[in-house]
Tab-separated table of C-alpha atoms in Angstrom:
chain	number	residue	atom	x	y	z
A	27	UNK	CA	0.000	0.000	0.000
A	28	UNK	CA	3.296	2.207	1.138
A	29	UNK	CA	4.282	2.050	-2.277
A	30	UNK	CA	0.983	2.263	-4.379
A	31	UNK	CA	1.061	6.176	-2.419
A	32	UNK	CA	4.420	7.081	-3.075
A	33	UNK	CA	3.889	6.184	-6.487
A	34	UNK	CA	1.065	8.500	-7.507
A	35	UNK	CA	2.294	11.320	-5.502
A	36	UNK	CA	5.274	11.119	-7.932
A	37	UNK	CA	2.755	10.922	-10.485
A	38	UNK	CA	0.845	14.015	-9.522
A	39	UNK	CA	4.168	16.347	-9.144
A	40	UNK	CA	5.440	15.243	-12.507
A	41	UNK	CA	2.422	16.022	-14.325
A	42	UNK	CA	2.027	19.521	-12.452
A	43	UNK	CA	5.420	20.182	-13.491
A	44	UNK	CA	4.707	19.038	-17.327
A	45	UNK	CA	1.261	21.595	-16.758
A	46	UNK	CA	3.179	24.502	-16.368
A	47	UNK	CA	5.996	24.240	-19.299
A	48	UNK	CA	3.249	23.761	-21.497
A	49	UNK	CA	1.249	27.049	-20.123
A	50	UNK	CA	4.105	28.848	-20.662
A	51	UNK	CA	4.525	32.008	-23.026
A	52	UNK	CA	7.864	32.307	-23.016
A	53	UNK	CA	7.424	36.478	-22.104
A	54	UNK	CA	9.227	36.192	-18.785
A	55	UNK	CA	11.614	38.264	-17.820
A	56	UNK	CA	15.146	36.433	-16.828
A	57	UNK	CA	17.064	37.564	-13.597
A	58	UNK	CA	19.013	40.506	-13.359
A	59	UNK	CA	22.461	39.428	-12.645
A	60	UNK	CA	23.349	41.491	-9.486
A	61	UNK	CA	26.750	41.735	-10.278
A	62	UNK	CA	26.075	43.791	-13.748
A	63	UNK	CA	24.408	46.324	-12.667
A	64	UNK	CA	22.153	48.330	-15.384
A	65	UNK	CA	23.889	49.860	-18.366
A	66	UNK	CA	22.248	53.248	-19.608
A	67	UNK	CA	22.099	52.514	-23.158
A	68	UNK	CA	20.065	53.175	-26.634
A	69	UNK	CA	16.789	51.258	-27.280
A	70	UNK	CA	18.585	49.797	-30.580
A	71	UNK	CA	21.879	48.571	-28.473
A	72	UNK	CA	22.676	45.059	-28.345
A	73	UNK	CA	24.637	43.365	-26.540
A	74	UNK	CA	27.044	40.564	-27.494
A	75	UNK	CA	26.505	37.650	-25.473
A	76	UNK	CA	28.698	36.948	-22.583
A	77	UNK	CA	31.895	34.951	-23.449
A	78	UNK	CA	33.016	34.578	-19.606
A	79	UNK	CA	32.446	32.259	-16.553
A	80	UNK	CA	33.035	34.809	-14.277
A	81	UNK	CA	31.908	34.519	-10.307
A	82	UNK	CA	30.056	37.404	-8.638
A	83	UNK	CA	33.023	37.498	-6.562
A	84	UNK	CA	35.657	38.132	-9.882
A	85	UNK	CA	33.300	40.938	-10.770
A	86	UNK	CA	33.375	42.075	-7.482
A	87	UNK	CA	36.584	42.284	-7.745
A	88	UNK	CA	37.436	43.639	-10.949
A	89	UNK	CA	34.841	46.610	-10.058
A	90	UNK	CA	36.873	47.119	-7.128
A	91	UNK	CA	40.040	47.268	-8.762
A	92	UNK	CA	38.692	49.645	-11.820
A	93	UNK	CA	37.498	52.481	-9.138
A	94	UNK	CA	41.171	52.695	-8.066
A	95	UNK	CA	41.833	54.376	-11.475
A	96	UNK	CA	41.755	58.195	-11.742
A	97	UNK	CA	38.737	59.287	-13.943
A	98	UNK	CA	36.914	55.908	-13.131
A	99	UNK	CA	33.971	56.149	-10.842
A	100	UNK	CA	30.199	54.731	-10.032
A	101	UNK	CA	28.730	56.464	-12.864
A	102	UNK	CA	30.944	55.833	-15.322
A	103	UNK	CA	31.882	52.088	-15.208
A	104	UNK	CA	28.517	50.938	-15.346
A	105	UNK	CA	27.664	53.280	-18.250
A	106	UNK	CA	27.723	52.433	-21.488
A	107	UNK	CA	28.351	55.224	-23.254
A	108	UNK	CA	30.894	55.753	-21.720
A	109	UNK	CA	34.708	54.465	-22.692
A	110	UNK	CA	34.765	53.082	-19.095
A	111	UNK	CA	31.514	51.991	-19.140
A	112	UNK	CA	32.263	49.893	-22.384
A	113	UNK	CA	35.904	49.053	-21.046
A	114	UNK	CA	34.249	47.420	-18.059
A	115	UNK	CA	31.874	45.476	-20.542
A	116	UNK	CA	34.382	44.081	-22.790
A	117	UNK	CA	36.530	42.945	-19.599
A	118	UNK	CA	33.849	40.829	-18.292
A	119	UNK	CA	31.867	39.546	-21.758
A	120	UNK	CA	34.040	39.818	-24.602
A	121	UNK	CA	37.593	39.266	-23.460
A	122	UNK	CA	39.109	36.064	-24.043
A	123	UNK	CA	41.866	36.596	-21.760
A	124	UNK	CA	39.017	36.130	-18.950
A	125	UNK	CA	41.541	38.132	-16.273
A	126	UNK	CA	40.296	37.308	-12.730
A	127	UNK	CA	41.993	39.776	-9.950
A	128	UNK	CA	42.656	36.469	-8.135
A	129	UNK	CA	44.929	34.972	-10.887
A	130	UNK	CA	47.154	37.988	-12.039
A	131	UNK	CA	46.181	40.799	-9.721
A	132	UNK	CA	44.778	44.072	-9.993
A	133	UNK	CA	47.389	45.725	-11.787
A	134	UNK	CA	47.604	43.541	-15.200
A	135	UNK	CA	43.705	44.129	-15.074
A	136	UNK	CA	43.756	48.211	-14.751
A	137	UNK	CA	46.354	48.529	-17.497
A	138	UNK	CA	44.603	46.969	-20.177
A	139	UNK	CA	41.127	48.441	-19.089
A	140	UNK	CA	43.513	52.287	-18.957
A	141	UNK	CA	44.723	50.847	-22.651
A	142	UNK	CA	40.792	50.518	-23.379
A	143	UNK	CA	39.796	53.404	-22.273
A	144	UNK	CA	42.305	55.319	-24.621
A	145	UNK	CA	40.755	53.337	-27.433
A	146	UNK	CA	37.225	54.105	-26.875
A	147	UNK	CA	37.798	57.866	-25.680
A	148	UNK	CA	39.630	58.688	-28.979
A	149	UNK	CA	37.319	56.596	-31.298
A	150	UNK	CA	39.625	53.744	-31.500
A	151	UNK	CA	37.349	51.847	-34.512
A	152	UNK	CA	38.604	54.511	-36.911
A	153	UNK	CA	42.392	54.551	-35.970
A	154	UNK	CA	44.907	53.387	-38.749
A	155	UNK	CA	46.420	50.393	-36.832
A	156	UNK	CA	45.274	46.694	-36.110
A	157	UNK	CA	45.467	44.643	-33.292
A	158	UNK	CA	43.779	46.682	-30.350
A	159	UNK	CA	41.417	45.414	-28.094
A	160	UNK	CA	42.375	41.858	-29.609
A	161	UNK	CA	41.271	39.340	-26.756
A	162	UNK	CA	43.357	36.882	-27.649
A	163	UNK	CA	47.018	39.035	-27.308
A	164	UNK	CA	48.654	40.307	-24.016
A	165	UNK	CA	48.280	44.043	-24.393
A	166	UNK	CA	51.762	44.517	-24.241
A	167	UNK	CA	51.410	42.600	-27.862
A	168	UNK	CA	48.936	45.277	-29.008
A	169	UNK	CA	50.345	47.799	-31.585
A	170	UNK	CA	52.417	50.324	-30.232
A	171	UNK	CA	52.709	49.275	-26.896
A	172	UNK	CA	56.119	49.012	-25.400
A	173	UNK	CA	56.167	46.732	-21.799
A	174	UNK	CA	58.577	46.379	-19.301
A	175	UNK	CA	58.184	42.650	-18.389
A	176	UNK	CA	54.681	42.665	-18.410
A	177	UNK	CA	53.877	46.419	-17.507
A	178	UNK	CA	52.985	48.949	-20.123
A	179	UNK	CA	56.206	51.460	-19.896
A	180	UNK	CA	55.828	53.000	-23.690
A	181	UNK	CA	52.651	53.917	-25.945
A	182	UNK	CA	53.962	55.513	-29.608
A	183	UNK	CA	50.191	56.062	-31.657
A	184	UNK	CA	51.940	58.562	-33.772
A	185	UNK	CA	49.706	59.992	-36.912
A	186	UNK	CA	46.978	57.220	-36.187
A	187	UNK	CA	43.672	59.168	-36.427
A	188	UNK	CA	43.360	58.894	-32.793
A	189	UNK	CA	40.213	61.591	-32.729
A	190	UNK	CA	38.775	63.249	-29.355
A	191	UNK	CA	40.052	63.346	-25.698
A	192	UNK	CA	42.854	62.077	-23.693
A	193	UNK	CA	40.961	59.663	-20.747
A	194	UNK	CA	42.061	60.730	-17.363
A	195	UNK	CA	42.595	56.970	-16.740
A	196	UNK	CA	46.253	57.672	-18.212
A	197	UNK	CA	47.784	59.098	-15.525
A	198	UNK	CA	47.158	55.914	-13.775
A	199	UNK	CA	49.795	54.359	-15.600
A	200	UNK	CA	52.513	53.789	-12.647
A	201	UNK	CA	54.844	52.366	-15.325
A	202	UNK	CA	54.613	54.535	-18.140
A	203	UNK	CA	58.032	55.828	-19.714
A	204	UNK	CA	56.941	56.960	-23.115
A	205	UNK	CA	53.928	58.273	-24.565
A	206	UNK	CA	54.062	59.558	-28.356
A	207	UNK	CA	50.383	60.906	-29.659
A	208	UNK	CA	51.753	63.580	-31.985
A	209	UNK	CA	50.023	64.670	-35.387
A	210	UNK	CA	46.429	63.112	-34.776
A	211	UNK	CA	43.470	65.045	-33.582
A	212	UNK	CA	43.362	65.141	-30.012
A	213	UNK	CA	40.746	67.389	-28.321
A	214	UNK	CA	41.741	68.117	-24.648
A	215	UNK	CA	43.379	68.947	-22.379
A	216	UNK	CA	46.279	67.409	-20.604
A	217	UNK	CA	45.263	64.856	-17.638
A	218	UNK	CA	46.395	67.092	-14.314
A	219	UNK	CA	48.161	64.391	-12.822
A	220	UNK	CA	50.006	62.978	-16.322
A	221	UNK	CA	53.605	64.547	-15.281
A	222	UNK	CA	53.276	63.124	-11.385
A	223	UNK	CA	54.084	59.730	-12.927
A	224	UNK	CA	57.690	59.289	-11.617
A	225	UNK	CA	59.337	57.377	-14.683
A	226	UNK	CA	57.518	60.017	-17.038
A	227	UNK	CA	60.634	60.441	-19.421
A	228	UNK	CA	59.549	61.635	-22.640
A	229	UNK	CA	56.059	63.065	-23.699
A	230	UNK	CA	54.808	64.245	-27.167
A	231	UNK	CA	51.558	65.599	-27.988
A	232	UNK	CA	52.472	67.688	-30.678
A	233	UNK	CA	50.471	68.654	-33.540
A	234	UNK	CA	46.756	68.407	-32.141
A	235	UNK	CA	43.958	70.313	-30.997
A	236	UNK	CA	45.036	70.092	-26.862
A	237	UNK	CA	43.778	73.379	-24.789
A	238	UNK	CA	43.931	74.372	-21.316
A	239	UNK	CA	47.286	74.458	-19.393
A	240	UNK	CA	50.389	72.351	-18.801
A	241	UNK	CA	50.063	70.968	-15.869
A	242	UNK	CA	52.993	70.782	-13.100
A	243	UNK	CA	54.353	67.719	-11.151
A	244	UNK	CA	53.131	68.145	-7.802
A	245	UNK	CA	55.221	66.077	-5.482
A	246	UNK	CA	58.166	64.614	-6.136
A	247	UNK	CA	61.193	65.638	-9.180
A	248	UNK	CA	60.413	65.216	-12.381
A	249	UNK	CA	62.334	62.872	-14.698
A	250	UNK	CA	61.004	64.451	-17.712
A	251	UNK	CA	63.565	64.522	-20.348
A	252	UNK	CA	61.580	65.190	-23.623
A	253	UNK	CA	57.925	67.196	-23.786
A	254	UNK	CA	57.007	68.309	-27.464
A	255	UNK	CA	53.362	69.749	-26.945
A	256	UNK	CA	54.287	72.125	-30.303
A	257	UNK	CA	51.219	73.314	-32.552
A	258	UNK	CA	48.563	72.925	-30.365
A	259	UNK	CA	46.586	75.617	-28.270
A	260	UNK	CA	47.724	75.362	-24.937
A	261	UNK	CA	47.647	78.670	-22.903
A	262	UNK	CA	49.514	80.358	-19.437
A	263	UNK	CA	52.972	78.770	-18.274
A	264	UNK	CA	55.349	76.618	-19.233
A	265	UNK	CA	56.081	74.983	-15.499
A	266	UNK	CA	59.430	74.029	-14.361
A	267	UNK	CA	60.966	70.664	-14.993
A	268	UNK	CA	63.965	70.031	-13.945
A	269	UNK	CA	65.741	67.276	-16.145
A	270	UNK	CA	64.467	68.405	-19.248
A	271	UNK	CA	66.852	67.909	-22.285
A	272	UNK	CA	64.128	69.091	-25.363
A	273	UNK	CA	61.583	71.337	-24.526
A	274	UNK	CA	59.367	71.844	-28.045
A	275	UNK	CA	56.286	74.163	-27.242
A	276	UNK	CA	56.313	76.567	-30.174
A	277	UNK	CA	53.017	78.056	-31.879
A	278	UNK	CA	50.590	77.485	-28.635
A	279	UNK	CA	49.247	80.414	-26.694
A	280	UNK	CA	51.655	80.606	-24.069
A	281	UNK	CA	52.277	83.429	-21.907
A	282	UNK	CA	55.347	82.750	-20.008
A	283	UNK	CA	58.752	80.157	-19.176
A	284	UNK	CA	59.747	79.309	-16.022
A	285	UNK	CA	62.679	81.662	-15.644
A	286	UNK	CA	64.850	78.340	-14.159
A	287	UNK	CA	65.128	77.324	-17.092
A	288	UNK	CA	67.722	79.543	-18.021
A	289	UNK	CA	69.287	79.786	-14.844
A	290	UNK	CA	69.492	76.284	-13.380
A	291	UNK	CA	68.855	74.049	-15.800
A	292	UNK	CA	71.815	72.665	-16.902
A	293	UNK	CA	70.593	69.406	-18.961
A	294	UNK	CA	68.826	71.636	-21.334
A	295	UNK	CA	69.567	71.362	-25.299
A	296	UNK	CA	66.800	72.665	-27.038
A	297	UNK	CA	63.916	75.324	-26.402
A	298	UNK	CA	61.653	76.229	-29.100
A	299	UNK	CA	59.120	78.476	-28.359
A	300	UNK	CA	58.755	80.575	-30.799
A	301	UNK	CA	55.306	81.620	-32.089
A	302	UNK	CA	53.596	81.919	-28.676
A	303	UNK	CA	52.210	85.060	-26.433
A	304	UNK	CA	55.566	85.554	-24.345
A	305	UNK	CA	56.601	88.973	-23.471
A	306	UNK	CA	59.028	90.795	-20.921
A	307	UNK	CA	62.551	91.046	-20.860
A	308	UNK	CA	65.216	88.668	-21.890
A	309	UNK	CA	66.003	86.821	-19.175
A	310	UNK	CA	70.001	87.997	-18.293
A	311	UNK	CA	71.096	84.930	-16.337
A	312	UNK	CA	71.995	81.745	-18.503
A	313	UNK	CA	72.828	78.632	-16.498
A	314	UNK	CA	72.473	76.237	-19.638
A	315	UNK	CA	76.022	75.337	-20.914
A	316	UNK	CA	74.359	72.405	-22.848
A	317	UNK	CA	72.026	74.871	-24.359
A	318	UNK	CA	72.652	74.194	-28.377
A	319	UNK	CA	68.792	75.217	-29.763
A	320	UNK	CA	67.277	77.960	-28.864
A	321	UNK	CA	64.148	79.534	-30.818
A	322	UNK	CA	61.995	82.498	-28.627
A	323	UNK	CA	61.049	84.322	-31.995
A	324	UNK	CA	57.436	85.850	-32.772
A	325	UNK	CA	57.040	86.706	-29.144
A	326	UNK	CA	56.438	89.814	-27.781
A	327	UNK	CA	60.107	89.919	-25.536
A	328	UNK	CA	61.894	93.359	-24.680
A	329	UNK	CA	65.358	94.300	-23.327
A	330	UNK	CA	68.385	93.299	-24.439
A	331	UNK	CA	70.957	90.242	-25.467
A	332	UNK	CA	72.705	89.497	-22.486
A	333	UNK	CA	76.652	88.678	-22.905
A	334	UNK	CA	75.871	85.394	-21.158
A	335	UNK	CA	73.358	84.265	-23.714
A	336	UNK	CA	76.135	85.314	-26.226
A	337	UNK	CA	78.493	83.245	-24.403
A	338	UNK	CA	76.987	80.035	-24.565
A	339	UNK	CA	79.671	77.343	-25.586
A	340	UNK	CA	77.132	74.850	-27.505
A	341	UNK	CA	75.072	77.301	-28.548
A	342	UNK	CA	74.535	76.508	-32.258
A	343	UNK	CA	71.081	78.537	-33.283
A	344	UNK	CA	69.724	81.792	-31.240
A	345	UNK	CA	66.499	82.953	-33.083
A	346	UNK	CA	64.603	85.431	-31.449
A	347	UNK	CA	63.456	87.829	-34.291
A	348	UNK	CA	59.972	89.494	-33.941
A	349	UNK	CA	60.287	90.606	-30.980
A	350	UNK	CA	61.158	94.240	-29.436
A	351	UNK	CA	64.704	93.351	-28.290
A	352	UNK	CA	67.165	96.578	-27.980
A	353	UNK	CA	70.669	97.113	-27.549
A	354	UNK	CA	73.187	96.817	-30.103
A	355	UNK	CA	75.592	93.478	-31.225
A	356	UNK	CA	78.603	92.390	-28.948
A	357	UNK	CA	81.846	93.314	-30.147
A	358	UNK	CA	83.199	89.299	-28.884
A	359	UNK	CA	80.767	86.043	-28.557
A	360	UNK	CA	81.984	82.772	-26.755
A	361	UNK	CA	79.647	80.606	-28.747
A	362	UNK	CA	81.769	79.209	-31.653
A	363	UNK	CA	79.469	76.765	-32.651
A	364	UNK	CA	76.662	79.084	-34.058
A	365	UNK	CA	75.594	78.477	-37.293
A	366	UNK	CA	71.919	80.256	-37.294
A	367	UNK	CA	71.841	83.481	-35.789
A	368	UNK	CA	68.604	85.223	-36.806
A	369	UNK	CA	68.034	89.104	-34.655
A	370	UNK	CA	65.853	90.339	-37.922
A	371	UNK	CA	62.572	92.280	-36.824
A	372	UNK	CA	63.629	93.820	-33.427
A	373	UNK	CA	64.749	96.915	-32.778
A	374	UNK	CA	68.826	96.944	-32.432
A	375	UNK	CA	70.701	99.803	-32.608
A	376	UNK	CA	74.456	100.936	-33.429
A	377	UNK	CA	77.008	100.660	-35.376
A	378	UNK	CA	78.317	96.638	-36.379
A	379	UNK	CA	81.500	95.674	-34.621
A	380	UNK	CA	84.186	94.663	-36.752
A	381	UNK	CA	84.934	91.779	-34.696
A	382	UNK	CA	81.237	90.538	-34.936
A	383	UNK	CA	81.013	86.853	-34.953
A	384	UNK	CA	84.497	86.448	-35.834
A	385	UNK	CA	84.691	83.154	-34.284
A	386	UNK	CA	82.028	81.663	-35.778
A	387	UNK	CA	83.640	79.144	-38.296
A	388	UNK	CA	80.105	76.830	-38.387
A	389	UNK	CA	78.207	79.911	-39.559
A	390	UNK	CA	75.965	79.388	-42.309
A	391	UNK	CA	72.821	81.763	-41.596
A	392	UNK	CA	72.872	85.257	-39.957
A	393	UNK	CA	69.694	87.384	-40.192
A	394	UNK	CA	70.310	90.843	-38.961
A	395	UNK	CA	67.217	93.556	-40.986
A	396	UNK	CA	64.884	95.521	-39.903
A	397	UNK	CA	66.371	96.904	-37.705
A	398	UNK	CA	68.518	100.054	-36.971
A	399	UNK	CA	71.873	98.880	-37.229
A	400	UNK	CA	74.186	101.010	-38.897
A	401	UNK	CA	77.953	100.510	-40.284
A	402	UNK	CA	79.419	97.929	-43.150
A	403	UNK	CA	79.780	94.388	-42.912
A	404	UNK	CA	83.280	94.124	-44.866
A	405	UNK	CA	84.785	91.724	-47.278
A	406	UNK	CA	87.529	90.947	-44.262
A	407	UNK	CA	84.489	90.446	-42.082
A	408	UNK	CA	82.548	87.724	-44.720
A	409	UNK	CA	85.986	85.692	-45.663
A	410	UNK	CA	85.952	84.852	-41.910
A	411	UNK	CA	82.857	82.619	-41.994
A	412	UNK	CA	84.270	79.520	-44.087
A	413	UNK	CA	80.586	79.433	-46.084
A	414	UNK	CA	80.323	82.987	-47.151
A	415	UNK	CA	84.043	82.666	-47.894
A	416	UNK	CA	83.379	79.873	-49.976
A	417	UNK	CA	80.573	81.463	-52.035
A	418	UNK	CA	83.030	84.415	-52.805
A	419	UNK	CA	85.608	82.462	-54.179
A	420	UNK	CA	83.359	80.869	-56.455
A	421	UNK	CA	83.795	77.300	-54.661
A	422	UNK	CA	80.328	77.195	-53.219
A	423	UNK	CA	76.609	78.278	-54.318
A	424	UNK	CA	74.640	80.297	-51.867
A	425	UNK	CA	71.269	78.502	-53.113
A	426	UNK	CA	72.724	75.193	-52.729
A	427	UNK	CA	75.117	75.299	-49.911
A	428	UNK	CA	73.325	77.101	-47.748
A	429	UNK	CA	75.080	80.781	-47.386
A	430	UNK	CA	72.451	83.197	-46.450
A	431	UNK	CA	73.154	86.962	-44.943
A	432	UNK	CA	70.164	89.219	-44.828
A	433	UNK	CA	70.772	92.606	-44.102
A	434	UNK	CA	69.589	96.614	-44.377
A	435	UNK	CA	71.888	96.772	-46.885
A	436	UNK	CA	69.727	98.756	-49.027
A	437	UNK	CA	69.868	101.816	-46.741
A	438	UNK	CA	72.201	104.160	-47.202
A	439	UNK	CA	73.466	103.550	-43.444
A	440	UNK	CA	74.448	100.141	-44.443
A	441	UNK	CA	77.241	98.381	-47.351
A	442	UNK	CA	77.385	94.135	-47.230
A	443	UNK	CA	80.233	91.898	-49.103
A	444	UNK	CA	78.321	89.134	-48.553
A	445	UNK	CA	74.950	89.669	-48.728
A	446	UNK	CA	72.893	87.313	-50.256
A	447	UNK	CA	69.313	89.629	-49.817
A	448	UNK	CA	69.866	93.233	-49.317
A	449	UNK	CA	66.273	94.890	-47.358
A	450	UNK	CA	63.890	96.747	-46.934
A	451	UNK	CA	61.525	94.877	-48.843
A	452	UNK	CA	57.673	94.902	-48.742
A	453	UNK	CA	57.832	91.302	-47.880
A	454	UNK	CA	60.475	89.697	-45.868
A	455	UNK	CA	58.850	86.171	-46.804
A	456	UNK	CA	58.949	82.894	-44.328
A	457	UNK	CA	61.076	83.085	-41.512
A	458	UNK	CA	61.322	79.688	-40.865
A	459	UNK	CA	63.111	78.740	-44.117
């Protein structure tokens, strides 16, 4: 009898169950995961199914470990329009490399989702390079990406149609050496906290659409060697780095240069900042006996050549015409190595020295009109510069090797042996030629 009861009371709960599966409409609504919380997204968005086993605990932790990152927050991660929103997404659904924080940590995790978010922020889909956001390569394997062992220390996405802004998750790149954006189209400013990376060595953003102001290290020294932020629109000061070697900043809106770098930075090679919004005077003081390059025209500078400047014993080019410089030209220089020497457009005064740039064998470019300079430059002075010498013995062409001397040798105040344009001229044509 036992088993005659047992039996249909199976009976009943299987058919029950076999009821409702055939009652149902299928209209449900399944379970919201509670790790994923909801993504804001478009009525049309999709999403591509889930290629992961991961626990509520790995997403747990891999939330955990994203909100470390500057720029990353709670209403961004879980956002999908949002770089770090989609970042977060592809991490836990799409990547193959299924990273748990329990397995390789947090820091292998938060570089490649920092590496994602610079793909998504600058419309990664339509840059000229392969291999990004591949799930199946380390990220140190993606294009352009330079690792130390296994920790991102160099990104070069040079002329890559990277489009938009710079994600504020960069700076969170503890490791990062080298980063080379130049000549794309990058809207933005420059994360704040970008230069407090302590191996920062050598930045360039040149040739982009970057605004706002350079921002300073704020603890620590600086091992910035190289920053070329050239042709962009960057405004206000040019802070102080210490180590810098190559400092390329020209045609931005700048107003003014740490004045250390002419007094105390000795490492420094090159400074170009010509084309900017500079003004005051020349600074007098010039600490920089590795100083070879340095470029301050179209500026808005006053007062005078200093005889330290003129000194300079690597100094090999000293532009700084287009500005309101005074003063007349020294009668001695200690920099033998100049070759460019460009003073054109200022407003000099005097009478040439005779001895002017005697000692400047490497000479091949000297730029002194529009100015009010009086006296001759002689045939004794021009057969001291081997290249003009060379022209006027018929050895050398000025168009092809080089030999240029501009002066206001069409005044009456003025005779030139060597000139190869004479001024005033309507049109004084491209001064960076």
């Amino acid at each position: 009898t036992l088993l005659v009861v047992i039996g249909v009371g199976i009976y009943f709960i299987v058919e029950n169950i076999s009821n409702n599966n055939d009652n149902s409409e299928g209209t449900l609504e399944p379970t919201p995961d509670p790790m994923f919380p909801p993504y804001n997204v478009d009525g049309e968005s999709s999403f591509p199914s889930s290629s992961s086993s991961f626990t509520e605990k790995d997403i747990m932790d891999i939330d955990a470990a994203l909100l470390k990152i500057s720029g990353s927050n709670d209403d961004n991660i879980y956002d999908m329009n949002t770089p770090e929103g989609k970042c977060r997404y592809w991490l836990t659904h799409e990547d193959q490399q299924e990273l748990r924080v329990e397995q390789v940590g947090e820091h292998r995790i938060q570089q490649r989702y920092i590496l994602c978010t610079l793909y998504y922020s600058t419309n990664g889909d339509f840059w000229t390079v392969d291999s990004w956001l591949n799930g199946q390569l380390h990220e140190c394997d993606w294009y352009g990406i330079a690792c130390d062992v296994d920790d991102v220390a160099g990104i070069t996405l040079e002329n890559k149609n990277l489009t938009g802004p710079l994600p504020k998750e960069l700076e969170s790149l503890d490791n990062l050496q080298l980063l080379i954006l130049s000549s794309n189209s990058i809207s933005s400013s420059i994360p704040d906290n970008l230069f407090d990376i302590d191996d920062l060595i050598w930045v360039e953003l040149s040739v982009n659409q970057m605004i706002g102001t350079i921002p300073q290290k704020k603890s620590g020294i600086s091992a910035l060697e190289v920053l070329h932020l050239k042709y962009n629109q960057l405004e206000g000061n040019l802070p102080f780095f210490p180590n810098l070697e190559r400092v390329y900043v020209q045609r931005n809106l700048l107003t003014s240069i740490d004045a250390r770098y002419m007094s105390s930075v000795e490492s420094l090679v090159e400074l170009k900042a010509y084309d900017n919004l500079l003004s005051g005077p020349l600074p007098s003081k010039w600490n920089t006996s590795k100083l070879e390059y340095l470029d301050l025209g179209l500026n808005n500078f006053t007062g005078t050549i200093s005889q330290e400047l003129w000194n300079l014993p690597r100094l090999k080019y000293l532009v700084v015409d287009d500005n309101q410089i005074t003063g007349g030209l020294p009668a001695a220089s200690g920099s033998p190595s100049l070759q460019r020497v460009w003073l054109y457009s200022n407003q000099l005064s005097g009478s040439i020295p005779a001895n002017f740039g005697s000692n400047w064998q490497q000479l091949t470019s000297l730029k002194i009109q529009d100015n009010a300079l009086t006296g001759d430059i002689t045939l004794e002075q021009c057969n001291r510069w081997p290249a003009s010498s060379q022209v006027l013995s018929g050895n050398a062409s000025s168009a092809t090797d080089g030999w240029r001397l501009e002066a206001d040798c069409n005044l009456a105040t003025m005779d030139c042996a060597c000139c190869t344009q004479c001024f005033p001229l309507a049109n004084t044509g491209n001064r960076k030629q």
